[in-house]
Coordinates of C-alpha atoms in Angstrom, one line a residue:
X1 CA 25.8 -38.2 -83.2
X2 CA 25.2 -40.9 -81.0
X3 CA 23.2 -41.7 -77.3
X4 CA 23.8 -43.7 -74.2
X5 CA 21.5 -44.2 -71.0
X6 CA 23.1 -44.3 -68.1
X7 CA 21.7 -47.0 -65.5
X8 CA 22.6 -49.1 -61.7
X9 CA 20.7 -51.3 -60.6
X10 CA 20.6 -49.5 -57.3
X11 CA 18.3 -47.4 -58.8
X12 CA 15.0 -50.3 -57.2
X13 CA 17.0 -51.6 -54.2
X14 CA 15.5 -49.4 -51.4
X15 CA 13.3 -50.9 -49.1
X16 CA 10.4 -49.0 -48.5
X17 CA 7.9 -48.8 -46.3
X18 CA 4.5 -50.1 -47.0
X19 CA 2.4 -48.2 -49.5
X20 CA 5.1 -45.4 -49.7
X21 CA 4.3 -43.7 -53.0
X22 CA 7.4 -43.2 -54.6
X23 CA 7.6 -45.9 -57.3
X24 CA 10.5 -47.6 -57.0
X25 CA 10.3 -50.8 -59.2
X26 CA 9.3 -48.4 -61.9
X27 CA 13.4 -47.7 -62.8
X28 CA 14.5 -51.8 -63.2
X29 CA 10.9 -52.2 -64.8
X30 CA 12.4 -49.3 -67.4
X31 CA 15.4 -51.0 -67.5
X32 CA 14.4 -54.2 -68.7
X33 CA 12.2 -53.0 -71.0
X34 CA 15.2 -50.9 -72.9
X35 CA 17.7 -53.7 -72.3
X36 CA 15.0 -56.1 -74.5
X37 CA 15.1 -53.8 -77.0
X38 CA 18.3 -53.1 -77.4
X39 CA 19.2 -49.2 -76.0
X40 CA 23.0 -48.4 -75.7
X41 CA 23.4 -48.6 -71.5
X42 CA 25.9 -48.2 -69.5
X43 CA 26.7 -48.5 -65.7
X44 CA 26.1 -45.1 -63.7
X45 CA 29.1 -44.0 -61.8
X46 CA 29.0 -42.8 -58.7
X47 CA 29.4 -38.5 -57.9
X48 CA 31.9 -37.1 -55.9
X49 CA 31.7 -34.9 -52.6
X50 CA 33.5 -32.7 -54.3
X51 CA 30.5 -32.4 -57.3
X52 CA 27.7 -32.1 -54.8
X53 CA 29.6 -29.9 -52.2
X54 CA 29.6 -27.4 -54.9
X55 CA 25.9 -26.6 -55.2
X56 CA 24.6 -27.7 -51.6
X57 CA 25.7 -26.9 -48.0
X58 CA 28.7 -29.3 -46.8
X59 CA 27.6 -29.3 -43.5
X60 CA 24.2 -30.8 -45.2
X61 CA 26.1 -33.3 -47.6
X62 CA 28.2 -34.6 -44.5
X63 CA 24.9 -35.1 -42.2
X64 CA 23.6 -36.7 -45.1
X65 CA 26.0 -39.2 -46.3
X66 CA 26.7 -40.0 -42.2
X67 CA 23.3 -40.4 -41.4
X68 CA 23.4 -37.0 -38.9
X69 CA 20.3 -35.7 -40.2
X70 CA 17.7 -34.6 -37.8
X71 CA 14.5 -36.8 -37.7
X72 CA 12.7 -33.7 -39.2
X73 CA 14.7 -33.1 -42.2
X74 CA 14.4 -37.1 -43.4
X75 CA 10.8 -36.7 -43.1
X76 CA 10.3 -33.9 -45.1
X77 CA 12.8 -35.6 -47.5
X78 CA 9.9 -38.5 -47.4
X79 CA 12.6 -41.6 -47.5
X80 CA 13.9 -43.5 -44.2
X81 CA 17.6 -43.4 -44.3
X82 CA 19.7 -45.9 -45.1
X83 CA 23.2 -46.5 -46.4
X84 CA 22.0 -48.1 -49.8
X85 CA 19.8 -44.8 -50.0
X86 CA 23.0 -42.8 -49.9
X87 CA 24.8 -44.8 -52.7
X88 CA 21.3 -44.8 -54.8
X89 CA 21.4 -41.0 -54.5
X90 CA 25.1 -40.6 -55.5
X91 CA 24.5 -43.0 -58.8
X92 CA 21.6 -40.9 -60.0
X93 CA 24.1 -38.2 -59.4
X94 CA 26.5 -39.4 -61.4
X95 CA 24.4 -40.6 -64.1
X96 CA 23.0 -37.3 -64.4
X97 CA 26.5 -36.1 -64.4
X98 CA 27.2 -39.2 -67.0
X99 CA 24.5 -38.0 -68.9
X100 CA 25.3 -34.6 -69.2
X101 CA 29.1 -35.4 -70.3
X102 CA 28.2 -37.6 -73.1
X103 CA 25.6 -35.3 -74.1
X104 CA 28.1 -32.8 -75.1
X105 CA 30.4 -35.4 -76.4
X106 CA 28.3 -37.0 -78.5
X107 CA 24.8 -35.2 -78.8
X108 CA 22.5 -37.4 -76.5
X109 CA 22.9 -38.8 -73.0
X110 CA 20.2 -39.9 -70.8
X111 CA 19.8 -41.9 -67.5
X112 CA 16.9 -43.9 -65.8
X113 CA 16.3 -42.1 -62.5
X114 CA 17.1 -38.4 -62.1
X115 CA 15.3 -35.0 -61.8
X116 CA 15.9 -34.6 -57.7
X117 CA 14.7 -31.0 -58.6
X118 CA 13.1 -30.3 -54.9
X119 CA 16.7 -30.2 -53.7
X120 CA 17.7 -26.6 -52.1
X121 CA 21.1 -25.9 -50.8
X122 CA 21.2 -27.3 -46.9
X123 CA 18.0 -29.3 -47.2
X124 CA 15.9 -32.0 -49.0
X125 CA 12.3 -32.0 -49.8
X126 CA 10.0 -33.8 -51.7
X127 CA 12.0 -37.5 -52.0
X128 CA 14.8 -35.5 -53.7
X129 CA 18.3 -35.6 -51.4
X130 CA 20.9 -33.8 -54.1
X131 CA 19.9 -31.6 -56.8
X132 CA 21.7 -33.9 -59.8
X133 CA 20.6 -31.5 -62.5
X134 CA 22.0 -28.6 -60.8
X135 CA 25.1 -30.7 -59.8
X136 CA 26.0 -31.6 -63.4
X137 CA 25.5 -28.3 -64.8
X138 CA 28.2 -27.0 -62.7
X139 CA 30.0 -30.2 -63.2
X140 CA 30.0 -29.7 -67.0
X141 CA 30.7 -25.3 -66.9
X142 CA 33.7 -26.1 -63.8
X143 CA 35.1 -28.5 -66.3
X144 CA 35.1 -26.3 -69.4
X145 CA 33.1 -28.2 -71.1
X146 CA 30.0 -25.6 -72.2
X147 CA 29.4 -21.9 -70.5
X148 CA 25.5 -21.5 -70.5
X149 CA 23.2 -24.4 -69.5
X150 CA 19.0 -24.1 -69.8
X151 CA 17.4 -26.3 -67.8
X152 CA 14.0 -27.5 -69.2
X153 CA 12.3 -28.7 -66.2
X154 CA 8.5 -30.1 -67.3
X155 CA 7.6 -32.1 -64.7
X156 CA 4.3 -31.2 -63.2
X157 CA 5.9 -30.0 -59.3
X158 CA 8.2 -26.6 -59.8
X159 CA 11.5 -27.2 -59.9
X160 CA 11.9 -24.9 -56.9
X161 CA 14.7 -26.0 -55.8
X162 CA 16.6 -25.8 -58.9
X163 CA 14.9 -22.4 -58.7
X164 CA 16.5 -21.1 -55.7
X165 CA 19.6 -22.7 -56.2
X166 CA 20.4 -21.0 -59.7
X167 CA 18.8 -17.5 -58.1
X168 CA 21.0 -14.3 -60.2
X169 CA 23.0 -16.8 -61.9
X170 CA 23.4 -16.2 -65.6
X171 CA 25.1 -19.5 -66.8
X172 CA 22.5 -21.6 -65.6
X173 CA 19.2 -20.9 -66.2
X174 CA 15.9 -22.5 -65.1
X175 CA 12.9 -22.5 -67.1
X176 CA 9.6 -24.3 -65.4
X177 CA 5.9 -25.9 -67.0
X178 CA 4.3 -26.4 -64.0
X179 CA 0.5 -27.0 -61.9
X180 CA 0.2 -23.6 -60.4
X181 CA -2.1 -25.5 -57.5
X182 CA 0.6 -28.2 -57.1
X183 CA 3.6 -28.9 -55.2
X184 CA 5.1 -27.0 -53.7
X185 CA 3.2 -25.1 -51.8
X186 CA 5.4 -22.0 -52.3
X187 CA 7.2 -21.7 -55.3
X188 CA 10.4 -20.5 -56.0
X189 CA 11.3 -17.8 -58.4
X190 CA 13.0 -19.9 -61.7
X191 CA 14.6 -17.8 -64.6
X192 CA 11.3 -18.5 -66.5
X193 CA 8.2 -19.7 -65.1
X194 CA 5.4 -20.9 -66.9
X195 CA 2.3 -21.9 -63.8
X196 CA -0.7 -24.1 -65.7
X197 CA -4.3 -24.2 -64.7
X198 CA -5.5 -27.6 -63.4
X199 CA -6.9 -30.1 -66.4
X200 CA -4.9 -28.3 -69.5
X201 CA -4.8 -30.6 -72.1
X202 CA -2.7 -31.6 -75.2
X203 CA -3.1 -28.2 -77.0
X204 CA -3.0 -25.4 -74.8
X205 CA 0.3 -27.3 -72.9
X206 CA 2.1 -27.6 -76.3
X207 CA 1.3 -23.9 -77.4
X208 CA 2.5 -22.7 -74.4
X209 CA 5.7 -25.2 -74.5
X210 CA 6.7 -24.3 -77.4
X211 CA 6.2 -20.2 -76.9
X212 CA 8.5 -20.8 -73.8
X213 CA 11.0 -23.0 -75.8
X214 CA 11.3 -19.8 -78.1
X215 CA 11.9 -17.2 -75.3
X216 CA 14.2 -18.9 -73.6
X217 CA 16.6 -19.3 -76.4
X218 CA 15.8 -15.6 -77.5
X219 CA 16.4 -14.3 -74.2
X220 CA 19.6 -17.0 -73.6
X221 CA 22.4 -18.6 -75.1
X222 CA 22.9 -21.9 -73.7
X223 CA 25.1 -24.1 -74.7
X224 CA 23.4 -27.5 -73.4
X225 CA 19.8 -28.2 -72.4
X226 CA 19.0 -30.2 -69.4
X227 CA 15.8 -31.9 -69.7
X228 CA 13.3 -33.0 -66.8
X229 CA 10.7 -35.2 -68.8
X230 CA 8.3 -35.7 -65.5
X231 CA 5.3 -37.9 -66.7
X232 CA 3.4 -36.6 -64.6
X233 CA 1.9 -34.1 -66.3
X234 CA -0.6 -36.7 -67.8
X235 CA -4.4 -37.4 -67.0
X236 CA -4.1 -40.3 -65.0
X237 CA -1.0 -39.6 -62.5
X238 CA -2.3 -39.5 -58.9
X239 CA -0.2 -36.9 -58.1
X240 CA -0.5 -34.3 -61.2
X241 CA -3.6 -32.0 -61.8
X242 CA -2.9 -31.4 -65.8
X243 CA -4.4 -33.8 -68.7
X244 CA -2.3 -34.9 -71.1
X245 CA -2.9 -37.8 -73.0
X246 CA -0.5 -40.5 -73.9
X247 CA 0.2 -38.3 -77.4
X248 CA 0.7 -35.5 -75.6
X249 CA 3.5 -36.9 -73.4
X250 CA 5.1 -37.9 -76.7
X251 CA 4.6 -34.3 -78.8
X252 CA 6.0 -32.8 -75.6
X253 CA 9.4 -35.0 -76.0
X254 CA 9.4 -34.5 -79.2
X255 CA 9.1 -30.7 -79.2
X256 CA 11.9 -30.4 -76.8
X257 CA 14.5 -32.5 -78.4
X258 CA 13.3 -31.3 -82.1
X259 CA 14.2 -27.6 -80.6
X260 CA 17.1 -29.0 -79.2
X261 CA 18.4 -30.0 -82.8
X262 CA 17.0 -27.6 -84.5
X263 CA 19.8 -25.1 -82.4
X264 CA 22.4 -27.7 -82.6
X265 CA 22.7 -28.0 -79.0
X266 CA 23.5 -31.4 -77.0
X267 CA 20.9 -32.5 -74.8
X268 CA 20.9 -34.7 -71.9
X269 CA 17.6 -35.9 -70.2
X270 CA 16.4 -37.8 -67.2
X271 CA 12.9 -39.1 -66.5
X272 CA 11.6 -37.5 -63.4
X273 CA 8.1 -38.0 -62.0
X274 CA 5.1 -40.0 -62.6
X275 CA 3.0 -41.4 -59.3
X276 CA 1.0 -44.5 -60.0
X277 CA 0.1 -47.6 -57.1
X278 CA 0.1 -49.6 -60.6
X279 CA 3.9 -48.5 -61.4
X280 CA 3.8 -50.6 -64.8
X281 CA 1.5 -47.8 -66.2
X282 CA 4.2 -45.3 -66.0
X283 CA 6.7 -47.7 -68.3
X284 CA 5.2 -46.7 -71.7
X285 CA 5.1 -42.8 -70.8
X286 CA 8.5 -43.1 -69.6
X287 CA 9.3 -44.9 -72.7
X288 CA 8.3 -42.2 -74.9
X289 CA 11.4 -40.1 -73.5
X290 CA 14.1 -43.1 -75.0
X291 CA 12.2 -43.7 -77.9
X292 CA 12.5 -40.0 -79.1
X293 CA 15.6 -40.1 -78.5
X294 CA 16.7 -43.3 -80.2
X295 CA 14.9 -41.7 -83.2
X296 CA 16.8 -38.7 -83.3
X297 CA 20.3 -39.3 -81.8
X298 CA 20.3 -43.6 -82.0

């Protein structure tokens, strides 16, 4: 068994406007720091039309990638458009894709950015364009390569729109830790949905992890697991209402991938959220995703 992170350099390109929240420098910060120490990476290729065009609207993909969309629809996406946003988006899609691939080739694939799980069919939400976790699960079952994919999404915000996108499917299924008094506002219905009280700790998070690790593969069969390894589930994150400590972001990696091996099934995982002005704080937690990893599959 063997990893490999999946990376562009696209990934901190954008050009934001001032005090935007999303943390952009955080993915080349994350890439330096695994490239010093000496991570297997590799070069994120780009998704296809045809990828994304199977989980989301073409009409949407096409306004998208053009630039068509109404004013509306890139504000509630939360980034100004831009053709470099476009080619960042399809990267992450592809590494995710990337990921996912090698994952079931070789046991372990991760990228940098990744976890777009606010991403509903004809529309974006939440800085999150395409759905690349939905996208390569279908990528990976149109291509033969596995027939039942869980998707562990543990980022503090629902995955709702991995939610509604997988709605009565039965080959990929979602399963969601989240803030019930988070966002969104609404949630979605996921396969398995697990809504925390604001300020859970270490404890009662990895009891309740682990209880829904074991339903889901009582009640399922998959064949890969997804992982969305959101930081920011922990204590300081400006955007998150849970408390986990810097252990507890590292027992909850640990627990998923341990279950992960402990069913022999390939796993592929991607970063997701974390909200800091001071994005350097997020590098460690984010860390603690790659350095399980390395430890298991590396």
């Amino acid at each position: 068994m063997s990893l490999r992170i999946f990376y562009h350099p696209l990934y901190s390109s954008l050009t934001l406007p001032e005090r935007h929240r999303f943390p952009l420098a955080k993915y080349q910060g994350l890439f330096e720091r695994l490239q010093v120490q000496g991570y297997p990476l590799g070069e994120a290729p780009a998704a296809t039309c045809e990828q994304i065009c199977r989980i989301h609207d073409t009409d949407y993909v096409a306004a998208a990638l053009s630039g068509q969309l109404e004013a509306r629809a890139i504000r509630k996406i939360g980034f100004p458009w831009s053709p470099m946003l476009m080619e960042r988006t399809l990267r992450s899609v592809g590494a995710t894709v990337a990921a996912s691939r090698y994952a079931l080739e070789q046991g372990c694939g991760l990228q940098i950015s990744g976890g777009y799980h606010h991403a509903h069919r004809d529309h974006g939400s939440g800085f999150c364009l395409f759905n690349d976790l939905v996208i390569a699960a279908q990528a990976c079952l149109d291509e033969g390569r596995c027939e039942q994919v869980l998707i562990v999404d543990l980022d503090v915000h629902q995955g709702d729109g991995s939610a509604t996108l997988c709605a009565r499917r039965r080959d990929i299924i979602t399963l969601s830790l989240h803030g019930e008094h988070n966002f969104p506002h609404h949630k979605a219905a996921s396969h398995l949905d697990f809504p925390l009280p604001s300020g859970m700790t270490d404890d009662a998070y990895l009891t309740t992890l682990q209880q829904a690790l074991s339903l889901a593969l009582r009640l399922y069969s998959p064949d890969l697991i997804l992982y969305q390894a959101g930081v920011d589930v922990h204590h300081a994150d400006e955007l998150g209402y849970l408390s986990l400590s810097d252990e507890g972001v590292r027992l909850r990696d640990d627990m998923v991938f341990d279950c992960a091996i402990k069913h022999g099934l390939p796993i592929a995982a991607v970063p997701g959220g974390g909200y800091r002005r001071d994005w350097q704080q997020l590098i460690p937690l984010h860390m603690s995703l790659f350095e399980t990893a390395r430890h298991r599959f590396g």
